Short mmCIF file of C-alpha atoms and ligand atoms in Angstrom, two decimals:
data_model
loop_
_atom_site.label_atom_id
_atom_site.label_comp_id
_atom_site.label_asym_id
_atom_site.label_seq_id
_atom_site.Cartn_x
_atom_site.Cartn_y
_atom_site.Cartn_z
CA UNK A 1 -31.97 27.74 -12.82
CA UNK A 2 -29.41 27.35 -9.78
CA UNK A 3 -31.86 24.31 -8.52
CA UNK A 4 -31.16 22.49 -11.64
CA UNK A 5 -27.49 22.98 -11.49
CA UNK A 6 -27.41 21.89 -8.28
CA UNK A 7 -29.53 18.64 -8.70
CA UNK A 8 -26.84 18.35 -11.86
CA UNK A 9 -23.84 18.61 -10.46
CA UNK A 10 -25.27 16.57 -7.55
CA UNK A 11 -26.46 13.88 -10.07
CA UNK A 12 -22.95 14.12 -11.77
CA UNK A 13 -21.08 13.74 -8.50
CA UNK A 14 -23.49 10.68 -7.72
CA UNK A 15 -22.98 8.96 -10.97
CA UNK A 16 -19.31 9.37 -10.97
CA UNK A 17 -18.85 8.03 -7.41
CA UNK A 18 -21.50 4.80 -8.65
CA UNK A 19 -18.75 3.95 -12.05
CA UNK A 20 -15.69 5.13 -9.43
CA UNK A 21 -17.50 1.91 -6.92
CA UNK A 22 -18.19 -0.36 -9.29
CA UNK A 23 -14.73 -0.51 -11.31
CA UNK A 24 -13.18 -0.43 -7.84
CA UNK A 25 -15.27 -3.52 -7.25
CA UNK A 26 -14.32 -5.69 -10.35
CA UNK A 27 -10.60 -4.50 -9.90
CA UNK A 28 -10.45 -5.51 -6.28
CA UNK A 29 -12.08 -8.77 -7.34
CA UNK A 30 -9.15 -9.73 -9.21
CA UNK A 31 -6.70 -9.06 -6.31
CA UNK A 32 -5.65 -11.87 -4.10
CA UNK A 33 -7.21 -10.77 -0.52
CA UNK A 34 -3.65 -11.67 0.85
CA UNK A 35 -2.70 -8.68 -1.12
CA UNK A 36 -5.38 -6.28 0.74
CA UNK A 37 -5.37 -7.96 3.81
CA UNK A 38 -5.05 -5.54 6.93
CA UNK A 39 -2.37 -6.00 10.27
CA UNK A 40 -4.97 -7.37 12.99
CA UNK A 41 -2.01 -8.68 15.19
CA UNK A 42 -2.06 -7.02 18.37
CA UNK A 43 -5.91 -6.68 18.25
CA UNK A 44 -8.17 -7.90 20.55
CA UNK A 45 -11.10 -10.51 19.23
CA UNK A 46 -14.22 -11.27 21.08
CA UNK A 47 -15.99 -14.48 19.32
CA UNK A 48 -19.29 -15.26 20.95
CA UNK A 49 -20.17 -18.67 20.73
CA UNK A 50 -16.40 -19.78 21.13
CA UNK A 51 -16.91 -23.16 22.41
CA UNK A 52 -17.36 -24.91 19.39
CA UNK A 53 -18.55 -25.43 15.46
CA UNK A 54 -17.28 -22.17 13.30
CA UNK A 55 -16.46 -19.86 16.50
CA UNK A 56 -13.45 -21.75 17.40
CA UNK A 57 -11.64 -21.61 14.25
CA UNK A 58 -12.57 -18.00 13.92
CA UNK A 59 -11.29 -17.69 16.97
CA UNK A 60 -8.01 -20.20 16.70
CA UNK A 61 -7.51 -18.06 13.03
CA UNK A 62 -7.45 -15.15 14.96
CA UNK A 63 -4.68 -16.42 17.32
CA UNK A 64 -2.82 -17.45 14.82
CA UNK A 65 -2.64 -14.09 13.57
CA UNK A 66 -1.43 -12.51 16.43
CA UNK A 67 -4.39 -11.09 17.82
CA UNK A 68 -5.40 -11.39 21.57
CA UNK A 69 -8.76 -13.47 22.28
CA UNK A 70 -11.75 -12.90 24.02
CA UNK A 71 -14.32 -16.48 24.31
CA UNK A 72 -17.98 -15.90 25.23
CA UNK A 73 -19.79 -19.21 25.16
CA UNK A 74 -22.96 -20.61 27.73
CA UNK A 75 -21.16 -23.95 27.00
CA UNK A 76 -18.40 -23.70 29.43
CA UNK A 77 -16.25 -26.93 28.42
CA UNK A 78 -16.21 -26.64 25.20
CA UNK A 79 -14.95 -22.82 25.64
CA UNK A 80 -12.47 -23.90 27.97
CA UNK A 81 -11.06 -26.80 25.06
CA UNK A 82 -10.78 -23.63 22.55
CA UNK A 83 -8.99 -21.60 25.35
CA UNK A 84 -6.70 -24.63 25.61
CA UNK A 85 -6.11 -24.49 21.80
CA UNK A 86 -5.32 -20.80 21.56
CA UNK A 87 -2.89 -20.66 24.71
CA UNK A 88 -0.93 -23.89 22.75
CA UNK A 89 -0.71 -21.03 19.91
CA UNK A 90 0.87 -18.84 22.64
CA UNK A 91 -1.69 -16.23 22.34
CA UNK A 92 -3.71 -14.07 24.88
CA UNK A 93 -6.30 -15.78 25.87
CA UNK A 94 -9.42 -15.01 28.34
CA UNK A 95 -13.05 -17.02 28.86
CA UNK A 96 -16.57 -15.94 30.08
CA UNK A 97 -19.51 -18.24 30.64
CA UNK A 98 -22.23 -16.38 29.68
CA UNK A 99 -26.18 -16.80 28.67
CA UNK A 100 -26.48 -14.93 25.32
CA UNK A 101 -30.28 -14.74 25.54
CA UNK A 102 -29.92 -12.93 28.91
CA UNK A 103 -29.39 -8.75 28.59
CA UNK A 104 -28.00 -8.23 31.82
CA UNK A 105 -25.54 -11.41 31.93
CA UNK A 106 -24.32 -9.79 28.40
CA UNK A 107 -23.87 -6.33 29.59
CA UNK A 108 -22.51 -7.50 33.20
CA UNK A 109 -19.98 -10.04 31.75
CA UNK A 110 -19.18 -6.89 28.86
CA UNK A 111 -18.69 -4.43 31.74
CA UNK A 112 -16.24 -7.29 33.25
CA UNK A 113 -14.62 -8.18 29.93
CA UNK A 114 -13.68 -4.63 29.08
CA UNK A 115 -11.92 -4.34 33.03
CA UNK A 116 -10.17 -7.46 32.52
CA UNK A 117 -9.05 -7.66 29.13
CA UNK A 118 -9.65 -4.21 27.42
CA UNK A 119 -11.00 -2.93 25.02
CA UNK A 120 -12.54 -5.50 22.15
CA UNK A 121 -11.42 -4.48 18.49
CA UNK A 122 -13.20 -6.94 16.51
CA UNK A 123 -16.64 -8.12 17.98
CA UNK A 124 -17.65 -11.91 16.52
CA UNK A 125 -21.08 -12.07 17.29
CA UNK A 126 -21.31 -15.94 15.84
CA UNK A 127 -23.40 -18.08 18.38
CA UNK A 128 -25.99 -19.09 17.01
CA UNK A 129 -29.23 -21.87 17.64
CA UNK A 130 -31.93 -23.46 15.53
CA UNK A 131 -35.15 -25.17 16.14
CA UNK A 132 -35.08 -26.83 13.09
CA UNK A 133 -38.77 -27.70 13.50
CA UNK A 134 -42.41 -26.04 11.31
CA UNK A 135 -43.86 -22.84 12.49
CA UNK A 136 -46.70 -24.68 14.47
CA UNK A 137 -44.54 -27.00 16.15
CA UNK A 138 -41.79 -24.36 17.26
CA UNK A 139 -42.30 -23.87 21.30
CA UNK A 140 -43.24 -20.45 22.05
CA UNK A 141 -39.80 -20.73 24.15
CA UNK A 142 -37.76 -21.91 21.85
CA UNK A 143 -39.04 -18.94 19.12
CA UNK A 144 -38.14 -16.29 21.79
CA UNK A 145 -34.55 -17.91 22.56
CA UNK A 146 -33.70 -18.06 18.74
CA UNK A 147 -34.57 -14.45 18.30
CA UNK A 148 -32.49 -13.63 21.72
CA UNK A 149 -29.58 -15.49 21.02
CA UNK A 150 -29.33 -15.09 16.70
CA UNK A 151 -30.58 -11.54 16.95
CA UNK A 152 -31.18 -9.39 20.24
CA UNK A 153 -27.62 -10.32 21.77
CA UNK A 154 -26.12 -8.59 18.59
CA UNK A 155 -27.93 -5.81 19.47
CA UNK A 156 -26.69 -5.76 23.19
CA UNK A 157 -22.88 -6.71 23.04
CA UNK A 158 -22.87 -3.78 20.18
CA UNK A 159 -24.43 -1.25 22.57
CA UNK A 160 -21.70 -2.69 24.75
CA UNK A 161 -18.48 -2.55 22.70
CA UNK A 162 -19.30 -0.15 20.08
CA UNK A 163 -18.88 3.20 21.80
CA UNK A 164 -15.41 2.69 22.73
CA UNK A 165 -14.96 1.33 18.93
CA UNK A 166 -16.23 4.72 17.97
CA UNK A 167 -14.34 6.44 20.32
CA UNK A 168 -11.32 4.90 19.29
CA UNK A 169 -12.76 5.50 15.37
CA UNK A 170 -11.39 1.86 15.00
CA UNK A 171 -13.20 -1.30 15.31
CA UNK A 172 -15.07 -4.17 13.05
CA UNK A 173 -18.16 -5.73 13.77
CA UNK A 174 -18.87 -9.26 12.09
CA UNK A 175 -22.13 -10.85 11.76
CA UNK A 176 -22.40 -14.43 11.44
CA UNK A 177 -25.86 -14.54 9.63
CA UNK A 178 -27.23 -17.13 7.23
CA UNK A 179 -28.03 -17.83 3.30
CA UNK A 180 -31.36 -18.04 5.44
CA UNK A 181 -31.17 -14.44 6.42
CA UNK A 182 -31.70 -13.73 2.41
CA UNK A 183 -33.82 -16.51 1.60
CA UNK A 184 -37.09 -18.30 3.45
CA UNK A 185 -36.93 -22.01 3.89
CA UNK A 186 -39.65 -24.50 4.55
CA UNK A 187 -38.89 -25.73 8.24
CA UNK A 188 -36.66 -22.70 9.47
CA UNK A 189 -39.19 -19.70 10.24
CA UNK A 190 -38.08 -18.41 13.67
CA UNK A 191 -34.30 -19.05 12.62
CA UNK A 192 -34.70 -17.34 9.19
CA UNK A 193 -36.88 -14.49 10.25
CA UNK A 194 -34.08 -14.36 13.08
CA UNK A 195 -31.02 -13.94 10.47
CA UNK A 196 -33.07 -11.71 8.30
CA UNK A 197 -32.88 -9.85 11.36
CA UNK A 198 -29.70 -10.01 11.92
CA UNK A 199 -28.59 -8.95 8.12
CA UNK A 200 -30.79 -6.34 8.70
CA UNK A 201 -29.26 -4.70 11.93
CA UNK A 202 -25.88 -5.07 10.04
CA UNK A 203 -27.18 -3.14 7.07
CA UNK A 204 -28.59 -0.33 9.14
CA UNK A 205 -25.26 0.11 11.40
CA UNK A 206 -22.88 -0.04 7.97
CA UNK A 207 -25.23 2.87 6.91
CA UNK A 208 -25.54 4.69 10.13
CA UNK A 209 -21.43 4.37 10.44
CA UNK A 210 -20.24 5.33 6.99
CA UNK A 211 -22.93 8.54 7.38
CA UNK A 212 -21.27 9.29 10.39
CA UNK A 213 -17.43 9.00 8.94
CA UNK A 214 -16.74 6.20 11.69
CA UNK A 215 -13.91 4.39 10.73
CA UNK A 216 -15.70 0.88 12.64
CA UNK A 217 -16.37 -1.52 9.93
CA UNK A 218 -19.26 -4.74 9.32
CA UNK A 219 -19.09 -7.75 7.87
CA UNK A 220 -21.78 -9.90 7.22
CA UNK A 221 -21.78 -13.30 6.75
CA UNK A 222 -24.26 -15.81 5.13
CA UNK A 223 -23.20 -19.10 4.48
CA UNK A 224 -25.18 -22.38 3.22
CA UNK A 225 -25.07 -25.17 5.48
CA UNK A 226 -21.63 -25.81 6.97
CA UNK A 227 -21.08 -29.37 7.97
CA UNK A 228 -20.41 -28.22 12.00
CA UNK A 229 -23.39 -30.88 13.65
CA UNK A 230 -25.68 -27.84 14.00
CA UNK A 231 -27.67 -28.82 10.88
CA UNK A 232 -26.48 -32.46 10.96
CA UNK A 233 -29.17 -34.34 8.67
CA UNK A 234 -29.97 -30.92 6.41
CA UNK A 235 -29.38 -32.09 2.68
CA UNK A 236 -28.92 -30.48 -0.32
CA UNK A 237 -29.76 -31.96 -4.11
CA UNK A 238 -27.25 -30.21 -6.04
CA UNK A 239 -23.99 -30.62 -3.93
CA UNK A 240 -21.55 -29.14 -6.88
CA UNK A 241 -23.63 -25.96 -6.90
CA UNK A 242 -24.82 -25.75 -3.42
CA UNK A 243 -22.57 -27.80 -1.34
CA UNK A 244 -22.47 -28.70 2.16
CA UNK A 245 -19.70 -26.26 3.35
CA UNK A 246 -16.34 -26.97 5.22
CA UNK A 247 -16.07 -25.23 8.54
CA UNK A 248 -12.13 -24.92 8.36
CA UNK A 249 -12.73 -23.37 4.59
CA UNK A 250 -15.71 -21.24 5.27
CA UNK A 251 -13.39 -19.96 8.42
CA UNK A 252 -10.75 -19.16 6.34
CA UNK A 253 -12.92 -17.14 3.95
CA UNK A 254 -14.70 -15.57 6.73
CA UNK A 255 -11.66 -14.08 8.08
CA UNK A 256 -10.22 -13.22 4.95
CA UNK A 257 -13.27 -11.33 3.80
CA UNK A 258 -12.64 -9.47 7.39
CA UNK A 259 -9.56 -8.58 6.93
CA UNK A 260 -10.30 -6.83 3.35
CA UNK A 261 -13.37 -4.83 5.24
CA UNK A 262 -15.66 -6.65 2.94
CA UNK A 263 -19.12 -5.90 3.45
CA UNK A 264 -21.36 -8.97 2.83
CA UNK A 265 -19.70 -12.65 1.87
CA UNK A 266 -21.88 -15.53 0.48
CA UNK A 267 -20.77 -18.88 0.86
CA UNK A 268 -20.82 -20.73 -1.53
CA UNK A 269 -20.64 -17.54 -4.16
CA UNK A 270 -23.39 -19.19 -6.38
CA UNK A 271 -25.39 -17.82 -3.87
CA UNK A 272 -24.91 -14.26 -5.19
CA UNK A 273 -27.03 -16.09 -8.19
CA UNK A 274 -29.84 -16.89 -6.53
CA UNK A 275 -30.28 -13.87 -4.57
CA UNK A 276 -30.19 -11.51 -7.40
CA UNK A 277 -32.32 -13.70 -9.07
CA UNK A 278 -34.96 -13.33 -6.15
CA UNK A 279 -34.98 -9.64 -7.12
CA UNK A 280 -36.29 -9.67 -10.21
CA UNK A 281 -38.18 -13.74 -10.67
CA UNK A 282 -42.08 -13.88 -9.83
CA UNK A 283 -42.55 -15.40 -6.40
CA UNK A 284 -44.16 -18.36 -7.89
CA UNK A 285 -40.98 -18.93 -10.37
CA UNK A 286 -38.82 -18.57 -6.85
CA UNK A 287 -40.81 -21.31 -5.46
CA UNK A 288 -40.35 -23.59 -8.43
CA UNK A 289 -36.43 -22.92 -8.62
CA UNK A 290 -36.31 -23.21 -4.43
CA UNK A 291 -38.34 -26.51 -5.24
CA UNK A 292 -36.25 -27.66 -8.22
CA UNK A 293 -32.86 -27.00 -6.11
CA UNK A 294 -33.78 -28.70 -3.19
CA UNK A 295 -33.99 -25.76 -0.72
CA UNK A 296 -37.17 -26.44 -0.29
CA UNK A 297 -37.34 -29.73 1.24
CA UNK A 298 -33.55 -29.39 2.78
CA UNK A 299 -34.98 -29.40 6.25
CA UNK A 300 -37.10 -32.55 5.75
CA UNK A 301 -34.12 -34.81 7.37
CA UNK A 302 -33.00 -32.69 9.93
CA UNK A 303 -32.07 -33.62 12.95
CA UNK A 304 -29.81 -31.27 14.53
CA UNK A 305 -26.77 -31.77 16.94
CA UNK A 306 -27.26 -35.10 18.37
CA UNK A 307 -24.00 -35.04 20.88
CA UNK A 308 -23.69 -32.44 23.30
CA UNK A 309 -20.57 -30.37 22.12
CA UNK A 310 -17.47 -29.74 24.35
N1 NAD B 401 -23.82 -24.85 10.79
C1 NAD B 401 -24.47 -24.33 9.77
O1 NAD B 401 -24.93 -25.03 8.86
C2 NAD B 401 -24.65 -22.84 9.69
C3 NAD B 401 -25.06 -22.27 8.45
C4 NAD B 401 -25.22 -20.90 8.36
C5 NAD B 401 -25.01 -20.11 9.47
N2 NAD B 401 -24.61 -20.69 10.64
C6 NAD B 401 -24.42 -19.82 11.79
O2 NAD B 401 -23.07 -19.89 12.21
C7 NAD B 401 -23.01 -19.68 13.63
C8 NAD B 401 -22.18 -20.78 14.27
O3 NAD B 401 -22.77 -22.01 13.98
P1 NAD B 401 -22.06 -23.40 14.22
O4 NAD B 401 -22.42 -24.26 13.10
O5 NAD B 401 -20.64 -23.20 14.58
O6 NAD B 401 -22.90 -23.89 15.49
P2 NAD B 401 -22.46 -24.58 16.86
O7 NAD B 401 -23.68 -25.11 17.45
O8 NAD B 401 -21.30 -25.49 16.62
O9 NAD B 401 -21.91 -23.34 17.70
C9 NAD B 401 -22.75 -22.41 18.30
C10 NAD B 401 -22.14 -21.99 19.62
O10 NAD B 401 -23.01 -21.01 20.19
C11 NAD B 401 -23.11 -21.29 21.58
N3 NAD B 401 -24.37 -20.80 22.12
C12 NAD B 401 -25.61 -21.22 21.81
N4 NAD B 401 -26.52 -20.60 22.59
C13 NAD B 401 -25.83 -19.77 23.41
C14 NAD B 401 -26.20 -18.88 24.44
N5 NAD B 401 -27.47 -18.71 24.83
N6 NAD B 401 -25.23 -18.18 25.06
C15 NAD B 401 -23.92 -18.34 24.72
N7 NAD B 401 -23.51 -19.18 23.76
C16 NAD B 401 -24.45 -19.89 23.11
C17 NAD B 401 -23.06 -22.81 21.68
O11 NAD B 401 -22.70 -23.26 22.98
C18 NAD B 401 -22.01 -23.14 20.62
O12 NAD B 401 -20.71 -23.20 21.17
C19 NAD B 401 -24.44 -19.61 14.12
O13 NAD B 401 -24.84 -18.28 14.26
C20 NAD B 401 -25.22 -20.26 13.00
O14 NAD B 401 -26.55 -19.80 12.95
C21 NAD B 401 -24.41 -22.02 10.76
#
């Protein structure tokens, strides 16, 4: 008899706390995220992958807001041109060349980062690289890379900067994933299985961090295509539904979604569509609607950056 008043009350608790979450949800929907937006000035940023595409304007956004910055890019010029940017803005500002596929340059420039600058607040883990090319036809080298840099190097800067975030029981941790990290598409199978990845490892830590009371946050991210040069040539046949994305408006959403702790952001937000619908359609009806909306064949065209970004 006490068993089944326990596994009551516990399913009462449970179902209160699942209507509490969900009406909390559809009211915070309605509120302008200027509204719930929390104080980062004062904070300090690291955005890996600085030196160009989305991971400077996180990073300029950032300044903007007062917070201190942190750039981590292998591509030293174009790191240096962001740096450049964010001291006009009059904000802290410091850069590290580094090799995100490498462990030990990540933990040694970490170890050197956290002497110099101090301790990172908000970890961007944003750089990113495709192949862009079918399964058979993806290097063995260039398969290994994509899952170093998209996926292992989140796992290493965290180990780096998430102990002190804990110890401080303050910190966020942003994922710049992919719609592709929800979804398999024909052409991308190291870089999806490598954002899948990375969704995955953000899921896990949200978990792992809300069981243990930690006050660090996550945000993932999974946008569509965002018109930065990385996918130059991918195409999409329904632009008004699934559009090529904006980098200075997908920035601007990224960070605001950061600054209201949101946990996962779609971009565009018919996304949210298609993803619940891949929950519940047979896979052969998910093939026809991947098909019919162009996903499918969105990689046929690609041909990736073509100049060398500074
Ligand atoms: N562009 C898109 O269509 C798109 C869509 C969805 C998700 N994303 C993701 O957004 C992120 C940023 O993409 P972007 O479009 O700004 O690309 P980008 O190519 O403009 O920027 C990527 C940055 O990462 C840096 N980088 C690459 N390899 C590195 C390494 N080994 N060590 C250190 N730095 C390295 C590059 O130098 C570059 O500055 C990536 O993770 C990408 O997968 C992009």
């Amino acid at each position: 008899m006490a068993d089944i008043l326990l596994g009551l009350k516990e399913f009462s608790i449970t179902f209160f706390f699942i209507l509490y979450y969900w009406i909390q949800a559809i009211i915070l929907a309605f509120i302008p995220s200027s509204w719930r937006a929390k104080d980062v000035a004062g904070e300090t940023v690291l955005v890996t992958g600085a030196g160009s595409g989305i991971g400077r304007l996180i990073a300029l956004r950032f300044a903007r807001l007062g917070c201190r910055l942190v750039l981590w890019d292998v591509n030293d010029k174009g790191n240096e041109e962001t740096a450049k940017q964010i001291k006009a803005l009059g904000a802290y500002v410091k850069t590290y060349k580094i090799d995100l596929s490498n462990r030990d340059d990540i933990y040694s420039v970490a170890a050197k980062t956290k002497e110099e600058a101090g301790d990172i607040d908000i970890l961007v883990n944003n750089a990113g690289i495709v192949t862009g090319k079918k399964f058979l036809e993806c290097s063995d080298n260039m398969i290994q890379k994509t899952f170093e840099v998209n996926t292992l190097a989140h796992f290493w800067t965290c180990k780096a900067f998430l102990p002190g975030m804990m110890e401080r029981n303050h910190g966020h941790i942003v994922t710049i994933a992919s719609s592709a990290g929800y979804l398999g598409v024909n052409g991308l199978s190291d870089y999806c299985a490598s954002k899948f990845a990375a969704v995955g490892f953000d899921e896990s830590m949200r978990f792992e961090l809300e069981m243990m009371g930690k006050e660090v946050k996550t945000t993932v991210i999974c946008p569509f295509y965002i018109n930065t040069g990385m996918f130059d040539g991918a195409k999409t046949r329904w632009p008004f539904i699934l559009p090529i994305l904006e980098p200075e408006d997908t920035v601007n959403k990224i960070v605001d979604a950061v600054l209201c702790n949101q946990h996962i952001v779609m971009l565009p937000k018919s996304l949210y569509f298609f993803m619940a619908l891949k929950g519940v359609v047979p896979t052969k009806v998910l093939a026809l609607i991947c098909l019919y909306f162009g996903a499918s064949n969105s990689m046929d065209d690609f041909k990736g950056r073509q100049k060398k970004i500074e």
